[in-house]
Coordinates of C-alpha atoms and ligand atoms in Angstrom, one line a residue:
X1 CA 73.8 72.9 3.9
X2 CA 73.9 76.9 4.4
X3 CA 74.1 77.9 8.1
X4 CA 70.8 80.1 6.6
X5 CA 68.2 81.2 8.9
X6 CA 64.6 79.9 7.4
X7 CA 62.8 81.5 6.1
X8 CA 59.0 83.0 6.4
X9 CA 56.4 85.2 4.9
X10 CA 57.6 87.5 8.0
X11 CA 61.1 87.8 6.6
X12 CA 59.8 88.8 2.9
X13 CA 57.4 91.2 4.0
X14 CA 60.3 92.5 6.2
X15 CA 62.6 92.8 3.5
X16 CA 60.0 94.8 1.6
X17 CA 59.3 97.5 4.9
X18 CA 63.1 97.7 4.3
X19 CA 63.5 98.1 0.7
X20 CA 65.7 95.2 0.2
X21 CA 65.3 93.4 -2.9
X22 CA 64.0 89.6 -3.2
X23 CA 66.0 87.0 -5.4
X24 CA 63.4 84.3 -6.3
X25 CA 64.1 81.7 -9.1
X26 CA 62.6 78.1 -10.2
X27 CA 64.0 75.1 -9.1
X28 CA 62.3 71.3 -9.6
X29 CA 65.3 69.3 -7.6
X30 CA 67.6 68.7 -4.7
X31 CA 71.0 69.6 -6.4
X32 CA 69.6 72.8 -8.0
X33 CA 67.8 74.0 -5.0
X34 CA 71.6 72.8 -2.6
X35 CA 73.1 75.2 -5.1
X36 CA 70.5 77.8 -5.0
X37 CA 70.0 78.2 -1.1
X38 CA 74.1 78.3 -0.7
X39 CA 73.7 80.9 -3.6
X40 CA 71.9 83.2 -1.4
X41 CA 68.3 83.0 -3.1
X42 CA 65.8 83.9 -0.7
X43 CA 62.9 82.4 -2.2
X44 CA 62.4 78.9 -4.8
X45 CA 59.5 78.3 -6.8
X46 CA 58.6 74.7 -7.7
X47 CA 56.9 75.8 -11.1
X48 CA 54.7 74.0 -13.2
X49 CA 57.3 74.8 -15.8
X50 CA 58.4 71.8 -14.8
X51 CA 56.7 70.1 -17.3
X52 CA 58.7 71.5 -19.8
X53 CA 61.9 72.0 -18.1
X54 CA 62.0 68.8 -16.9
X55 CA 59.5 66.3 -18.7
X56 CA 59.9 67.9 -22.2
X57 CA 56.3 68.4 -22.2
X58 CA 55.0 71.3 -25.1
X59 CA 53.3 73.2 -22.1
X60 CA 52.2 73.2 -18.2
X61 CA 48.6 71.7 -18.8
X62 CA 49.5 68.0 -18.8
X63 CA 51.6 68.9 -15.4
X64 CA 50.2 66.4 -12.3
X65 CA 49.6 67.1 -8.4
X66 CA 51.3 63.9 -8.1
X67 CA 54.2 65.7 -10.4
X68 CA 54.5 68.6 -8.2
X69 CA 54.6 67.0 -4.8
X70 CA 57.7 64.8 -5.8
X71 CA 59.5 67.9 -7.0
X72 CA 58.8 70.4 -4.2
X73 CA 60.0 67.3 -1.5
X74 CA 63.1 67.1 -3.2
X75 CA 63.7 70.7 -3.3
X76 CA 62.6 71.5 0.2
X77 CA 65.2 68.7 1.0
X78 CA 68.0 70.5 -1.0
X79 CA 66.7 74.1 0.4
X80 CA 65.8 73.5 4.2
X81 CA 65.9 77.1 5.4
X82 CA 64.8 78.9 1.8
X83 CA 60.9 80.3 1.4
X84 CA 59.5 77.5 -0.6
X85 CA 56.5 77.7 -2.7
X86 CA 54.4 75.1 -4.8
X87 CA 52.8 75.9 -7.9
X88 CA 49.2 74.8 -8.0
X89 CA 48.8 72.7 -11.4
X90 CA 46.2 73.2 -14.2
X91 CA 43.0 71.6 -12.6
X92 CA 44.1 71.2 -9.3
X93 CA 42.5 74.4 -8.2
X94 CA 39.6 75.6 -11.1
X95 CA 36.6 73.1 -10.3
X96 CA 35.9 74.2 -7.2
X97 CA 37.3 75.6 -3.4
X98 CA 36.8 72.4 -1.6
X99 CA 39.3 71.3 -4.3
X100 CA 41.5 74.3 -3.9
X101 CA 41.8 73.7 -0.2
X102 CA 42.9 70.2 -0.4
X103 CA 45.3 70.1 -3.4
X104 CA 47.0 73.4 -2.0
X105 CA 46.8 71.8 1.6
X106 CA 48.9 68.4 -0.1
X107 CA 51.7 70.7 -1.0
X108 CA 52.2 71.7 3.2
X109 CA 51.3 68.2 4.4
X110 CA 53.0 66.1 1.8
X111 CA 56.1 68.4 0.6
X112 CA 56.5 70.9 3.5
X113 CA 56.2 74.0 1.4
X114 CA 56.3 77.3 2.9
X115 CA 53.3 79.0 0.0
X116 CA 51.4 78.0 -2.9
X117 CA 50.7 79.9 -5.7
X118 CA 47.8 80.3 -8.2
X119 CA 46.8 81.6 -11.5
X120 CA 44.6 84.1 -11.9
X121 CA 42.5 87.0 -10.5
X122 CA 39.1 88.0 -9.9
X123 CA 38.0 85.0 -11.0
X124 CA 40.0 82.9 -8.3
X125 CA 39.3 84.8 -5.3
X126 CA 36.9 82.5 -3.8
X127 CA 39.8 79.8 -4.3
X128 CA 42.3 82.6 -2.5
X129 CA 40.2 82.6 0.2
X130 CA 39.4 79.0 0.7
X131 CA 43.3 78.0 0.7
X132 CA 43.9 81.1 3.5
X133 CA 40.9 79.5 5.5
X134 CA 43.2 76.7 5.4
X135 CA 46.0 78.4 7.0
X136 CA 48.3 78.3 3.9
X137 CA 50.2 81.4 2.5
X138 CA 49.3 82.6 -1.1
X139 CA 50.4 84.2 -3.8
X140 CA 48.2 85.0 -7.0
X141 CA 49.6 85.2 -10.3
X142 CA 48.3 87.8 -12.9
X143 CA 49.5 89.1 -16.3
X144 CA 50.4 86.1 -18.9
X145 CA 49.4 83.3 -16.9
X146 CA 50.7 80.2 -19.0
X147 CA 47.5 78.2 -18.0
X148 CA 45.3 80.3 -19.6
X149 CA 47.5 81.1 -22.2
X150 CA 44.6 80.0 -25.0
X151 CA 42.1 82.5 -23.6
X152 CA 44.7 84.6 -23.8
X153 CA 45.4 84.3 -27.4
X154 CA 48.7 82.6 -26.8
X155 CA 51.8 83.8 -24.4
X156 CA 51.6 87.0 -24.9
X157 CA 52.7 90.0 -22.6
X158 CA 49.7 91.9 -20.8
X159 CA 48.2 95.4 -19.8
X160 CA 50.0 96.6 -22.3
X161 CA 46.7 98.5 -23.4
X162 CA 44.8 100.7 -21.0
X163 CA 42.1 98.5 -21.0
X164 CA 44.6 95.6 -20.2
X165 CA 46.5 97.3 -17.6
X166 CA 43.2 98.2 -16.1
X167 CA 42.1 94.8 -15.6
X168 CA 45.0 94.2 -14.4
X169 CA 44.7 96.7 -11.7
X170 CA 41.5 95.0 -10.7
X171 CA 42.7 91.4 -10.6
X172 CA 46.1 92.7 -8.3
X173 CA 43.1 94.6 -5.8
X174 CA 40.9 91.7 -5.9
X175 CA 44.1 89.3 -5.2
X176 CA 45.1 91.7 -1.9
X177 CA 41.6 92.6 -1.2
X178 CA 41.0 88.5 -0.9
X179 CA 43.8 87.9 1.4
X180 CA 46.8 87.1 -0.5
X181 CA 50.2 87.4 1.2
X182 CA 51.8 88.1 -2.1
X183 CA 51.5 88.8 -6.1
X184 CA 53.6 87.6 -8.8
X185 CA 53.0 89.9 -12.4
X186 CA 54.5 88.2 -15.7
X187 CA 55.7 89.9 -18.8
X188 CA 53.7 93.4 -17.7
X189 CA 54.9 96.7 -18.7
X190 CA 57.5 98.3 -15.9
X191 CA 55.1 101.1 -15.4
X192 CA 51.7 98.9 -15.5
X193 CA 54.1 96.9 -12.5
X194 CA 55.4 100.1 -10.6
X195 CA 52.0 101.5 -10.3
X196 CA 50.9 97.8 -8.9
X197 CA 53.4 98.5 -6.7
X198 CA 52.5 101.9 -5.5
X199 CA 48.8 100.3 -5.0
X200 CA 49.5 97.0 -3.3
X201 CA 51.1 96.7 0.3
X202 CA 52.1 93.6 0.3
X203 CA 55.4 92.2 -1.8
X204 CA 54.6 92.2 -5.3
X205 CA 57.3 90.0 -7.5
X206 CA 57.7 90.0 -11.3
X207 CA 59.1 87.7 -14.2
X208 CA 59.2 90.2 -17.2
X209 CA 57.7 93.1 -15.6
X210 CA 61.0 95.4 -15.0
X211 CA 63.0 96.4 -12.3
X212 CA 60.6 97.9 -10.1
X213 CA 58.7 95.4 -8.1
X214 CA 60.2 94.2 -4.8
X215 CA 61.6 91.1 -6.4
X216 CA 62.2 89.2 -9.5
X217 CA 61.8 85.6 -10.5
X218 CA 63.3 83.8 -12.9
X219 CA 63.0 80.4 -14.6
X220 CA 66.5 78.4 -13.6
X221 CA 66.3 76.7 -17.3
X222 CA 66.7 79.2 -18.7
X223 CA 68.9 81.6 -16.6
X224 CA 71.9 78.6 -16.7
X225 CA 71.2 78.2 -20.2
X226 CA 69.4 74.9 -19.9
X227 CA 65.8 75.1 -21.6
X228 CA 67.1 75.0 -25.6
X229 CA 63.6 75.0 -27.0
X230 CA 62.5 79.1 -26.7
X231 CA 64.1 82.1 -24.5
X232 CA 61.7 84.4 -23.8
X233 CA 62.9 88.3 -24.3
X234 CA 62.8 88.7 -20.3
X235 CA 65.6 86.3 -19.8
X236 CA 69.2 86.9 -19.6
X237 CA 71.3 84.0 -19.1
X238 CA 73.9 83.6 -17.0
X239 CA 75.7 80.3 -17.8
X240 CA 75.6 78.1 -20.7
X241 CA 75.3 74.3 -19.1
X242 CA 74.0 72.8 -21.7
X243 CA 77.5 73.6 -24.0
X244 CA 79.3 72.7 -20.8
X245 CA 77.2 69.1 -20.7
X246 CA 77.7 68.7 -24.0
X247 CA 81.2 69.1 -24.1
X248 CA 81.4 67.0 -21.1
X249 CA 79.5 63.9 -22.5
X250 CA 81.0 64.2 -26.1
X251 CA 84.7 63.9 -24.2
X252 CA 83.2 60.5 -22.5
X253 CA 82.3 59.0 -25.4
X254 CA 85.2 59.9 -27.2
X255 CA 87.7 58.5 -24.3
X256 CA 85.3 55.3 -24.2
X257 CA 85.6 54.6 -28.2
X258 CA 89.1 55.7 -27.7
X259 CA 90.1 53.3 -24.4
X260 CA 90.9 56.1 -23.0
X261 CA 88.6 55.7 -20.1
X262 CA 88.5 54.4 -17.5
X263 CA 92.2 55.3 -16.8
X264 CA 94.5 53.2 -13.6
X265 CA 93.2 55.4 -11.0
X266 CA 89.7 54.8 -11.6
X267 CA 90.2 51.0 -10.9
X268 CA 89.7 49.4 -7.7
X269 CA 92.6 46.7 -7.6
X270 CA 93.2 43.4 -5.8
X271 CA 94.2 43.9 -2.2
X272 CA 98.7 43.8 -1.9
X273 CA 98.5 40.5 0.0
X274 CA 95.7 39.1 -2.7
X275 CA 97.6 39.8 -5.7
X276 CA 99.8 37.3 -5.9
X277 CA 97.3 34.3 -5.1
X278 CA 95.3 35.4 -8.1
X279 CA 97.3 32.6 -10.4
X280 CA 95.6 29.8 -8.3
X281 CA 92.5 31.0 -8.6
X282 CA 92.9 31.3 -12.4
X283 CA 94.0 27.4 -12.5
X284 CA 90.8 26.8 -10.3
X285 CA 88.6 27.6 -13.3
X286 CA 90.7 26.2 -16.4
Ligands
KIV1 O1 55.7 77.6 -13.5 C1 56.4 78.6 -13.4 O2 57.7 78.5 -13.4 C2 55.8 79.9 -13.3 C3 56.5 81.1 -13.7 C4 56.7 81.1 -15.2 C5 55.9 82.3 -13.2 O3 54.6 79.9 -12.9

C-alpha cells in the first residue's frame, strides 16, 4: 500500500484552482488498481467497459449493478486512498430518480466509492439531482456516450458540427447548472473541450477530447496493450502485456511438454530426518 493521502472531491477541485493536471484511468480489480495508486494516479474509474475488458462482452449494455459492485469493492480494496468512482450501468439509472438514487447509493454503501458517474445531459438532470439529494458526488458524461451509442448512430466522436458542439454546450451547462461536481467529455474536438472548459468551473476531464481539459482518462486495456479487439484513435499504448502474457504462457507450456518444469527448486522435499524412513513406508504398501 502507498503511504498516499486519500483522496476527495476537495483535493480534485484543489488541483484544478491550482492548475495541476489530473491522471485518471480505468481499473476493474485489486492488482490493477495496487499498481495504479502506487503509480501515482489520482483518480480510478470502475467503467462499465468492463464488460468488454473483462467479460468479453460486444458492448456495455449487458453490463449488471451486481457486475459493478464486485469490481469497484475489489478496486477500492487495491486503491484505499485513490478518488474512486463507479460507473452507473445501462438501466440502472434511465427509468426513473427513485431508481437513480438507490442504484447510485449501492455503489457508496456496498463498494465504498468516493463518485458515481452517469451518461448523459439535459436529459438526466433530474437523475443528477436526485443522486446529489442523496449526498453522493457526480460526474456527468457527455459527447460519445457508449450507452447511447445507437441513437447516436454508432461510436462516433461528437460536436464536431456547430450544431453538435452546441448541444454540447447545453448538456455541460445543464450538467453544472444541476449540481454536478464534475464532467467527463469523450472523443470531442480540443476546441469544442477547451471552450467547455472556459465555461464550466468545476473540473472537466476528457478521454479523446485533447490536451486541454483539467485531466484525462484513459481505458487501462487499452493503455497496457490489453483489449486486442479495437484501439480507438485516442489511445496510445504504453505497454504491450498481452505479447508479454503470451510469451509467458507459450514458455509454460513448452517447459511442461518439454519436462522442463517444474525444475528441483520448485519441489517441496521430504524433511532431512524423514528421508531415509521413506523405504519402510514403501514396503508398507507393496
Ligand atoms: O466505462 C468506461 O470506461 C467509460 C469511459 C469509456 C469513459 O465510461
Amino acid at each position: 500500500m502507498s503511504d498516499k493521502k486519500k483522496l476527495s472531491i476537495h483535493t480534485i477541485q484543489k488541483m484544478k484552482a491550482n492548475g495541476e493536471k489530473i491522471a485518471w484511468m480505468t481499473a476493474y480489480d485489486y492488482p490493477t488498481a495496487e499498481f495504479a495508486e502506487a503509480a501515482g494516479m489520482e483518480m480510478l474509474l470502475v467503467g462499465d467497459s468492463l464488460g468488454m475488458c473483462v467479460y468479453g462482452y460486444k458492448g456495455t449494455v449487458p453490463v449488471t449493478m451486481d457486475q459493478c459492485i464486485v469490481h469497484c469493492e475489489a478496486v477500492r480494496r487495491g486503491a484505499p486512498n485513490t478518488f474512486v468512482m463507479g460507473d452507473m450501468p445501462f438501466m440502472s439509472y434511465q427509468v426513473s430518480d427513485e431508481e437513480a438514487a438507490r442504484n447510485a447509493g449501492r455503489f457508496l454503501k456496498e463498494a465504498d466509492v468516493d463518485a458515481i458517474k452517469l451518461e448523459g445531459g439535459q436529459r438526466v438532470v433530474s437523475r443528477i439531482r436526485a443522486i446529489l439529494d442523496a449526498g453522493i458526488v457526480v460526474c456527468g458524461h457527455i459527447g460519445l456516450t457508449p450507452q447511447s451509442s445507437g441513437q447516436l448512430g454508432g461510436h462516433k466522436a461528437q460536436g464536431r458540427t456547430i450544431a453538435s458542439a452546441r448541444a454540447l454546450l447545453e448538456d455541460a451547462l445543464a450538467i453544472e447548472e444541476a449540481g454536478a461536481q464534475m464532467l467527463l467529455l469523450e472523443a470531442v474536438p480540443p476546441e469544442v473541450a477547451a471552450f467547455v472548459v472556459e465555461k464550466l468551473s468545476i473540473p472537466v476531464f476528457g478521454i479523446g477530447a485533447g490536451p486541454h481539459t483539467d485531466g484525462q482518462l484513459i481505458i487501462v486495456s487499452d493503455v497496457i496493450g490489453q483489449f486486442q479487439a479495437f484501439t480507438p484513435k485516442f489511445v496510445k499504448k504504453y505497454a504491450n502485456v498481452a505479447q508479454v502474457i503470451t510469451d509467458a504462457m507459450k514458455a509454460y507450456v513448452s517447459e511442461v511438454k518439454g519436462g522442463v518444469f517444474p525444475a528441483d527448486e520448485h519441489c517441496y522435499h521430504m524433511l532431512k530426518d524423514e528421508v531415509g524412513k521413506f523405504p519402510e513406508l514403501k514396503a508398507d504398501f507393496e
